[in-house]
Each structure stands twice: as structure tokens, then as C-alpha cells.
Amino acid sequence: MESFGPHPASGRDGIVVPPPVKGDGQLADNIVHFARVLRKAGLKPGPGAVIDAIEAVDAIGIGSRIEFHAALSAIFVKRHEDQPVFDEAFSVFWRSRDLVGKMIALMSPVAAIGERQKPKAGGARVSDALFADRNREPKPREEPDVEVDARLTVSGQEVFRQLDFGQMTASELKEARRAIERLAMPLDLVQTRRYRLSPRGRLIDPRASMRQSLRTGGDLMLPKFRERRQQPPPLVILADISGSMSQYTRIFLHFLHVLTERRRRVHTFLFGTRLTNVTRQLRHRDPDEAIAQCTDAVADWSGGTRIGETLKLFYRHWGRRVLGQGAVVLLITDGLERDEVDMLARETDRLHRSCRRLVWLNPLLRFAGFEARARGVRAMLPHVDELRSVHTLEALSDLVQSLSGAPDRNCDPKRYLASDRSLA
């Protein structure tokens, strides 16, 4: 195995430096530093895991890179979702130091050009964890404080919440993903037909009362009460991934991943010219791996769109499975249909009658002078309960609040229908 450069080991991050392994070198210090990198990347290795890793390496010896990888993986990886992040961190941290070979490859007259590799899941987090100190900007020179009257200005955070996703830079999109992870998920509980025991219930539960009386041999019977069980309704998302929605697709997927992680019975479908169920892919705990699996599962990414045909296929194959028990449907599309609009109006109406609430999220509402002039938009408007914008963090926050309560009157699609009739 290659020799590893020394990494200083101290007691930071709660990781205690154990006694070094047998022999010379800084392998124990490198393992401690590697554990810190894994912690910054999202894994949770404790001091006991670091000691176990060093003892495991000491027991098996350093025979090959594969055995070394297997030993550390068995100690540090506790969940299946953490395996891609660990593999990426291992390949970067314990990389080869053959700089001479790299220099020869760069100076060769003919270089083999291969396909561009797609970024691996967890690669960005591993890079940030490894090179956080190196990429840190120097501290600016301290300047005297200047008092500014900001009573008539807007805070930077408020401006960021109203910034369009399509106009954000890479660093701003990264911060937007963090803000989405901090959003409070909707608490829209509805009563079901099933009951549960409750000391505040008004209905007597005969079965629970009889079971309680058996403990005293039937001599004492105290009534037990029950109430209807409450749980959030199913949430179904139909997201457009066509070319006109490409600048918003990935940030939407991050929002849908947070919804799937924190809420039960969330079903997500992506559509362009065909329908793809990505519910299982979004259940992966790692967001980078989840989005990578969604990208691999979809064959028509950033292509055309056939909204009416897609809704027809959804109702035929998935409607009865996911639209029961008062489901709430989020339809994310701009409504730019290329096929006939009669089918689009008919399928949107059937979807509306099959769910509790149909919310249309349209990024075109980012324009102040939006009007329902497109044929697809005019065909869908009469059959939705709400028409909302979804292009900013503030719009996503308003959507979460709306799902927790009653529909917002300011998002009534009838006002766009009224303007449409005036245009006609």
C-alpha cells in the first residue's frame, strides 16, 4: 500500500487519539484524521469506532488496499446509505501519491480522451470536508464600525428568500438547499375511520374496558375511552422535467427529498414525454445519491412534454394505488402542452375529482404580468384548486404553510380565468 503523509492528530471533534499501531509511520494519525473527514461529510464515527478501526488494521495488517478499505468500511459504515459517501471519501483521502506517473501522463504527446464522468454521490460534501481549511478565505482587515440607518432597507436574508432559483449562482443554490432542509414540513392531520385509546376521548371503548377488567378478575370495570386517529393524508407529486423546467428541476428534487424523508406516504412521479415513478429513489437518506438515482431512472430528462398523455397514464396505472384516503396532489409544471388540449382538460378534471386537493405549482408566475394565454394553461385552470408560484424560497415556505391549513384565497385560479375571459 502507498505511504501516507502525516496528519496532525489532536482531540478536536470529540475524537481521542488512541495509541499508535505497531511499527513506524503516522497511520494511526491518518485514521484519526480520516474519521474527522467522515464526520464533516455526514457520518458519525465516535472515539470507540476510531479505536476499533486502528485495532482492526493492526490485527489484519496492511496487505492490500482492498483489505484496508474493507476493514475501515466495516467499522465506520453503520447504514447502507452511508456507503457511497465513505467510498468517495476513501478514494480521495487515501489516494495514490504517484506524482511522477501523473507528470508523465500530462507530458505525453497523445492523451486519451474518455467520457466525462458524472459527479459521484457525496463528492461535494467530501471535498468540502477535506479542503475546508484550504479553501477558507483569509480574514479581512478589521475596519471601524459604521452605523447605517436601515429602517427603509430590506435585509439580505429577505432578498435571498425572494431570489429566483433560475438566477442563483452555484453558492446561492447550495445555501438554498440548506434553507429547504430547515423548512418546517406541513402538519395537515385529518381524521381517519380508525380509533385509538385516549384519556380525552368521549366514546367508550368496550374492548379496552373488558380487557382492563380482566386484570382484577372482573370485580372492577373502569371505562376506557377512544377517539378517531389522525394522520397526514397521502401526498402525490407530479413534477415536470421537460426542457422548459430544467433550471428548476434539481432544486425541486431537493425539496421533494426533504418531504419524503420527513413525511410518510409521499409518492413522487417525474414526467416529460413519459411517466417515471421515483418514490423509491427519493427514499434514500443521502440527498446526492437520491438525486443521482432519479437522474439514472429517468430516460427523457430535459426533453419535450406531454402533460395530457402523462396524466392519463398516471390515472390508469397508479391512480387507484396512491389517490385513496383523501390524497393531496402537487402538480409542478408550466402548462406548456404540445399535444391536443382537449385531452389535457379532461385528464386534469379527472385528477381533480379523484383527490382531496389539487395544487398547481407554476414557475411562470414569476413574471409580474402573467396571463393565461397559453392553450395548456387555459385548459388546466378550471380544474385546479390553487395556482401557486414555486420559484423562490418564500414561495416554497408559503406552500408548506398552505398545506398545513386551509387553501389560500390569494392563489385562487378564478382570477386568471376572469382575465382570460376579458381577453377573449
Coordinates of C-alpha atoms in Angstrom, one line a residue, residues 79 81 180-181 185 253-266 268 279 282-287:
R79 CA -26.0 2.4 7.4
E81 CA -27.0 4.9 2.8
I180 CA -35.0 24.0 2.3
E181 CA -33.7 21.4 4.7
M185 CA -42.9 20.4 7.0
L253 CA -36.0 17.4 -6.2
H254 CA -34.2 18.6 -3.1
F255 CA -37.5 19.9 -1.7
L256 CA -39.2 16.6 -2.6
H257 CA -36.4 14.6 -0.9
V258 CA -37.0 16.6 2.3
L259 CA -40.7 15.9 2.0
T260 CA -40.1 12.2 1.5
E261 CA -37.7 12.0 4.4
R262 CA -39.9 13.7 7.0
R263 CA -43.3 12.6 5.9
R264 CA -45.0 9.2 5.4
R265 CA -46.9 8.2 2.2
V266 CA -45.2 10.6 -0.2
T268 CA -43.3 11.2 -6.5
T279 CA -40.6 7.3 -5.0
L282 CA -36.1 9.6 -3.2
R283 CA -36.3 7.5 0.0
H284 CA -32.5 7.2 0.0
R285 CA -31.2 9.2 3.0
D286 CA -28.3 10.8 1.2
P287 CA -29.7 13.7 -1.0

